[in-house]
Amino acid sequence: MIKVEKVTINIGAGAAGERLEKAKKLLEKLTGQKPIETVSKKRIPNWGIRKGLPIGAKVTLRGKKAKEFLKKCLEAVDNKIKESNFDANGNFSFGIKEYIELPGEKYDPEIGMFGFDVCVTIGKQGYRVKRRKIKKSKYPKRHSVKKEEAIEFIKKEFGVEVE
């Protein structure tokens, strides 16, 4: 049985400071959870970015909250996703250009305008065997989620049109 394991919402602010704080405030407003900062992995002198500098924020949702937020985000993109957004393991991601596209959200002049990425991780029951800390083990290929299975699941569960 396939299920949505988690939904990760990511905003790349591009720089530390006031813009990052506004991005964190927006994520907290949208999800009701406290976001964590993401740090840069590379040094890019032309953009004023150095390794370890906080440049974004993200929130991970699981369970019922994740499904509800995913439904809102899919409505914002008219329940359409490209087939190229899916990877070989059935996970998919898409972007929302402006947060005001979400149903029920209004523009907040304090925050400004931000877009964000929505990354959805799909799995089957029993995947924990591969990721747990104690007594890890492999699972067979037939147990992994394939791209086609994930597309069918999303179509059936959320009524999404895959182009």
PDB file of C-alpha atoms in Angstrom:
ATOM      1  CA  MET A   1       0.000   0.000   0.000  1.00  0.00           C
ATOM      2  CA  ILE A   2       1.497   3.313  -1.133  1.00  0.00           C
ATOM      3  CA  LYS A   3       1.314   6.383   1.115  1.00  0.00           C
ATOM      4  CA  VAL A   4       2.626   9.933   1.394  1.00  0.00           C
ATOM      5  CA  GLU A   5       5.510   9.723   3.863  1.00  0.00           C
ATOM      6  CA  LYS A   6       6.288  13.425   4.100  1.00  0.00           C
ATOM      7  CA  VAL A   7       5.883  16.783   2.421  1.00  0.00           C
ATOM      8  CA  THR A   8       8.815  19.206   2.606  1.00  0.00           C
ATOM      9  CA  ILE A   9       8.269  22.909   1.935  1.00  0.00           C
ATOM     10  CA  ASN A  10      11.412  24.863   1.081  1.00  0.00           C
ATOM     11  CA  ILE A  11      12.014  28.586   0.545  1.00  0.00           C
ATOM     12  CA  GLY A  12      15.392  29.705  -0.766  1.00  0.00           C
ATOM     13  CA  ALA A  13      15.831  33.273   0.482  1.00  0.00           C
ATOM     14  CA  GLY A  14      19.262  33.594  -1.136  1.00  0.00           C
ATOM     15  CA  ALA A  15      20.768  35.556   1.750  1.00  0.00           C
ATOM     16  CA  ALA A  16      20.758  35.733   5.523  1.00  0.00           C
ATOM     17  CA  GLY A  17      19.149  38.593   7.383  1.00  0.00           C
ATOM     18  CA  GLU A  18      15.764  40.234   7.033  1.00  0.00           C
ATOM     19  CA  ARG A  19      14.701  38.322   3.892  1.00  0.00           C
ATOM     20  CA  LEU A  20      15.386  34.974   5.592  1.00  0.00           C
ATOM     21  CA  GLU A  21      13.412  36.009   8.678  1.00  0.00           C
ATOM     22  CA  LYS A  22      10.437  36.924   6.478  1.00  0.00           C
ATOM     23  CA  ALA A  23      10.669  33.543   4.726  1.00  0.00           C
ATOM     24  CA  LYS A  24      10.660  31.759   8.092  1.00  0.00           C
ATOM     25  CA  LYS A  25       7.659  33.810   9.233  1.00  0.00           C
ATOM     26  CA  LEU A  26       5.786  32.855   6.047  1.00  0.00           C
ATOM     27  CA  LEU A  27       6.508  29.130   6.496  1.00  0.00           C
ATOM     28  CA  GLU A  28       5.287  29.277  10.081  1.00  0.00           C
ATOM     29  CA  LYS A  29       2.131  31.085   8.954  1.00  0.00           C
ATOM     30  CA  LEU A  30       1.399  28.538   6.199  1.00  0.00           C
ATOM     31  CA  THR A  31       2.143  25.325   8.106  1.00  0.00           C
ATOM     32  CA  GLY A  32       1.820  26.140  11.798  1.00  0.00           C
ATOM     33  CA  GLN A  33       5.233  24.585  12.486  1.00  0.00           C
ATOM     34  CA  LYS A  34       8.573  26.168  13.304  1.00  0.00           C
ATOM     35  CA  PRO A  35      10.885  26.131  10.254  1.00  0.00           C
ATOM     36  CA  ILE A  36      14.581  25.286  10.316  1.00  0.00           C
ATOM     37  CA  GLU A  37      17.305  27.173   8.461  1.00  0.00           C
ATOM     38  CA  THR A  38      19.130  25.609   5.539  1.00  0.00           C
ATOM     39  CA  VAL A  39      22.775  26.512   5.044  1.00  0.00           C
ATOM     40  CA  SER A  40      24.843  26.872   1.879  1.00  0.00           C
ATOM     41  CA  LYS A  41      27.105  24.015   0.902  1.00  0.00           C
ATOM     42  CA  LYS A  42      29.257  26.007  -1.530  1.00  0.00           C
ATOM     43  CA  ARG A  43      31.098  29.294  -1.576  1.00  0.00           C
ATOM     44  CA  ILE A  44      29.972  31.681  -4.336  1.00  0.00           C
ATOM     45  CA  PRO A  45      31.889  34.974  -3.985  1.00  0.00           C
ATOM     46  CA  ASN A  46      29.991  36.788  -6.779  1.00  0.00           C
ATOM     47  CA  TRP A  47      26.720  36.381  -4.857  1.00  0.00           C
ATOM     48  CA  GLY A  48      28.267  37.045  -1.453  1.00  0.00           C
ATOM     49  CA  ILE A  49      27.606  33.508  -0.255  1.00  0.00           C
ATOM     50  CA  ARG A  50      30.070  31.540   1.837  1.00  0.00           C
ATOM     51  CA  LYS A  51      29.936  27.955   3.053  1.00  0.00           C
ATOM     52  CA  GLY A  52      27.781  27.502   6.159  1.00  0.00           C
ATOM     53  CA  LEU A  53      25.813  30.747   5.686  1.00  0.00           C
ATOM     54  CA  PRO A  54      22.033  30.336   6.295  1.00  0.00           C
ATOM     55  CA  ILE A  55      20.283  31.025   2.961  1.00  0.00           C
ATOM     56  CA  GLY A  56      16.890  29.334   3.241  1.00  0.00           C
ATOM     57  CA  ALA A  57      14.269  27.720   5.424  1.00  0.00           C
ATOM     58  CA  LYS A  58      12.263  24.500   5.305  1.00  0.00           C
ATOM     59  CA  VAL A  59       9.479  22.646   7.098  1.00  0.00           C
ATOM     60  CA  THR A  60       8.687  18.924   6.987  1.00  0.00           C
ATOM     61  CA  LEU A  61       5.089  17.817   7.405  1.00  0.00           C
ATOM     62  CA  ARG A  62       3.984  14.237   8.046  1.00  0.00           C
ATOM     63  CA  GLY A  63       0.707  12.392   8.372  1.00  0.00           C
ATOM     64  CA  LYS A  64      -2.647  14.150   8.161  1.00  0.00           C
ATOM     65  CA  LYS A  65      -1.103  17.649   8.112  1.00  0.00           C
ATOM     66  CA  ALA A  66       1.024  16.691   5.109  1.00  0.00           C
ATOM     67  CA  LYS A  67      -1.973  15.452   3.086  1.00  0.00           C
ATOM     68  CA  GLU A  68      -4.045  18.550   3.852  1.00  0.00           C
ATOM     69  CA  PHE A  69      -1.230  20.925   2.885  1.00  0.00           C
ATOM     70  CA  LEU A  70      -0.501  18.915  -0.276  1.00  0.00           C
ATOM     71  CA  LYS A  71      -4.157  19.208  -1.346  1.00  0.00           C
ATOM     72  CA  LYS A  72      -3.977  23.005  -0.930  1.00  0.00           C
ATOM     73  CA  CYS A  73      -0.750  23.182  -2.935  1.00  0.00           C
ATOM     74  CA  LEU A  74      -2.138  21.000  -5.719  1.00  0.00           C
ATOM     75  CA  GLU A  75      -5.174  23.303  -5.975  1.00  0.00           C
ATOM     76  CA  ALA A  76      -2.762  26.223  -6.436  1.00  0.00           C
ATOM     77  CA  VAL A  77      -1.293  24.531  -9.541  1.00  0.00           C
ATOM     78  CA  ASP A  78      -4.787  23.578 -10.886  1.00  0.00           C
ATOM     79  CA  ASN A  79      -4.301  19.880  -9.982  1.00  0.00           C
ATOM     80  CA  LYS A  80      -1.802  19.433 -12.823  1.00  0.00           C
ATOM     81  CA  ILE A  81       1.720  18.045 -12.553  1.00  0.00           C
ATOM     82  CA  LYS A  82       4.174  17.222 -15.311  1.00  0.00           C
ATOM     83  CA  GLU A  83       5.375  13.649 -15.604  1.00  0.00           C
ATOM     84  CA  SER A  84       8.952  14.947 -15.597  1.00  0.00           C
ATOM     85  CA  ASN A  85       8.450  16.150 -11.979  1.00  0.00           C
ATOM     86  CA  PHE A  86       8.507  12.500 -10.806  1.00  0.00           C
ATOM     87  CA  ASP A  87      11.770  10.672 -10.133  1.00  0.00           C
ATOM     88  CA  ALA A  88      12.464   6.948 -10.566  1.00  0.00           C
ATOM     89  CA  ASN A  89      11.455   6.219  -6.944  1.00  0.00           C
ATOM     90  CA  GLY A  90       8.043   7.861  -7.288  1.00  0.00           C
ATOM     91  CA  ASN A  91       8.881  11.023  -5.342  1.00  0.00           C
ATOM     92  CA  PHE A  92       7.869  14.290  -6.966  1.00  0.00           C
ATOM     93  CA  SER A  93       8.222  18.014  -6.482  1.00  0.00           C
ATOM     94  CA  PHE A  94       6.778  21.192  -7.920  1.00  0.00           C
ATOM     95  CA  GLY A  95       7.032  24.905  -7.302  1.00  0.00           C
ATOM     96  CA  ILE A  96       4.516  27.586  -6.428  1.00  0.00           C
ATOM     97  CA  LYS A  97       5.512  31.020  -7.747  1.00  0.00           C
ATOM     98  CA  GLU A  98       3.710  33.113  -5.108  1.00  0.00           C
ATOM     99  CA  TYR A  99       2.176  32.050  -1.811  1.00  0.00           C
ATOM    100  CA  ILE A 100      -1.001  34.043  -2.544  1.00  0.00           C
ATOM    101  CA  GLU A 101      -1.901  31.389  -5.143  1.00  0.00           C
ATOM    102  CA  LEU A 102      -2.796  29.049  -2.251  1.00  0.00           C
ATOM    103  CA  PRO A 103      -6.533  29.039  -1.566  1.00  0.00           C
ATOM    104  CA  GLY A 104      -7.433  31.225   1.420  1.00  0.00           C
ATOM    105  CA  GLU A 105      -4.086  33.057   1.580  1.00  0.00           C
ATOM    106  CA  LYS A 106      -3.934  36.835   1.283  1.00  0.00           C
ATOM    107  CA  TYR A 107      -0.971  39.117   0.624  1.00  0.00           C
ATOM    108  CA  ASP A 108       0.814  40.242   3.781  1.00  0.00           C
ATOM    109  CA  PRO A 109       2.822  43.470   3.252  1.00  0.00           C
ATOM    110  CA  GLU A 110       5.027  42.632   6.268  1.00  0.00           C
ATOM    111  CA  ILE A 111       6.254  39.435   4.595  1.00  0.00           C
ATOM    112  CA  GLY A 112       6.365  40.472   0.952  1.00  0.00           C
ATOM    113  CA  MET A 113       6.256  38.071  -1.986  1.00  0.00           C
ATOM    114  CA  PHE A 114       7.789  34.589  -1.844  1.00  0.00           C
ATOM    115  CA  GLY A 115       7.505  31.415  -3.835  1.00  0.00           C
ATOM    116  CA  PHE A 116       8.340  27.968  -2.526  1.00  0.00           C
ATOM    117  CA  ASP A 117       9.052  24.366  -3.512  1.00  0.00           C
ATOM    118  CA  VAL A 118       6.906  21.441  -2.423  1.00  0.00           C
ATOM    119  CA  CYS A 119       8.717  18.073  -2.334  1.00  0.00           C
ATOM    120  CA  VAL A 120       6.652  14.939  -1.722  1.00  0.00           C
ATOM    121  CA  THR A 121       8.219  11.659  -0.585  1.00  0.00           C
ATOM    122  CA  ILE A 122       6.181   8.548  -1.339  1.00  0.00           C
ATOM    123  CA  GLY A 123       6.756   5.118   0.156  1.00  0.00           C
ATOM    124  CA  LYS A 124       5.240   1.799   1.106  1.00  0.00           C
ATOM    125  CA  GLN A 125       4.844   0.367   4.557  1.00  0.00           C
ATOM    126  CA  GLY A 126       8.040  -1.356   5.598  1.00  0.00           C
ATOM    127  CA  TYR A 127      10.450   1.281   4.228  1.00  0.00           C
ATOM    128  CA  ARG A 128      11.572   2.008   7.769  1.00  0.00           C
ATOM    129  CA  VAL A 129      13.572  -1.242   7.641  1.00  0.00           C
ATOM    130  CA  LYS A 130      16.061   0.489   5.332  1.00  0.00           C
ATOM    131  CA  ARG A 131      16.339   3.722   7.359  1.00  0.00           C
ATOM    132  CA  ARG A 132      16.127   2.658  11.007  1.00  0.00           C
ATOM    133  CA  LYS A 133      19.176   2.918  13.257  1.00  0.00           C
ATOM    134  CA  ILE A 134      19.204  -0.566  14.767  1.00  0.00           C
ATOM    135  CA  LYS A 135      19.134  -3.717  12.634  1.00  0.00           C
ATOM    136  CA  LYS A 136      18.992  -2.045   9.220  1.00  0.00           C
ATOM    137  CA  SER A 137      18.358  -4.337   6.291  1.00  0.00           C
ATOM    138  CA  LYS A 138      17.610  -4.203   2.597  1.00  0.00           C
ATOM    139  CA  TYR A 139      14.221  -4.678   1.048  1.00  0.00           C
ATOM    140  CA  PRO A 140      13.553  -6.341  -2.309  1.00  0.00           C
ATOM    141  CA  LYS A 141      13.230  -4.411  -5.591  1.00  0.00           C
ATOM    142  CA  ARG A 142       9.593  -5.440  -5.917  1.00  0.00           C
ATOM    143  CA  HIS A 143       8.844  -3.554  -2.706  1.00  0.00           C
ATOM    144  CA  SER A 144      10.135  -0.198  -3.994  1.00  0.00           C
ATOM    145  CA  VAL A 145       7.750   2.359  -5.494  1.00  0.00           C
ATOM    146  CA  LYS A 146       8.069   2.863  -9.243  1.00  0.00           C
ATOM    147  CA  LYS A 147       7.318   6.058 -11.133  1.00  0.00           C
ATOM    148  CA  GLU A 148       4.182   4.611 -12.780  1.00  0.00           C
ATOM    149  CA  GLU A 149       2.797   3.370  -9.440  1.00  0.00           C
ATOM    150  CA  ALA A 150       3.302   6.797  -7.876  1.00  0.00           C
ATOM    151  CA  ILE A 151       1.555   8.539 -10.775  1.00  0.00           C
ATOM    152  CA  GLU A 152      -1.450   6.205 -10.468  1.00  0.00           C
ATOM    153  CA  PHE A 153      -1.549   6.752  -6.693  1.00  0.00           C
ATOM    154  CA  ILE A 154      -1.509  10.553  -7.047  1.00  0.00           C
ATOM    155  CA  LYS A 155      -4.200  10.454  -9.742  1.00  0.00           C
ATOM    156  CA  LYS A 156      -6.462   8.257  -7.615  1.00  0.00           C
ATOM    157  CA  GLU A 157      -5.808   9.750  -4.171  1.00  0.00           C
ATOM    158  CA  PHE A 158      -5.711  13.478  -5.021  1.00  0.00           C
ATOM    159  CA  GLY A 159      -7.461  13.665  -8.419  1.00  0.00           C
ATOM    160  CA  VAL A 160      -4.395  15.125 -10.096  1.00  0.00           C
ATOM    161  CA  GLU A 161      -3.935  15.278 -13.846  1.00  0.00           C
ATOM    162  CA  VAL A 162      -0.435  14.172 -14.897  1.00  0.00           C
ATOM    163  CA  GLU A 163       0.673  15.611 -18.248  1.00  0.00           C
TER     164      GLU A 163
END
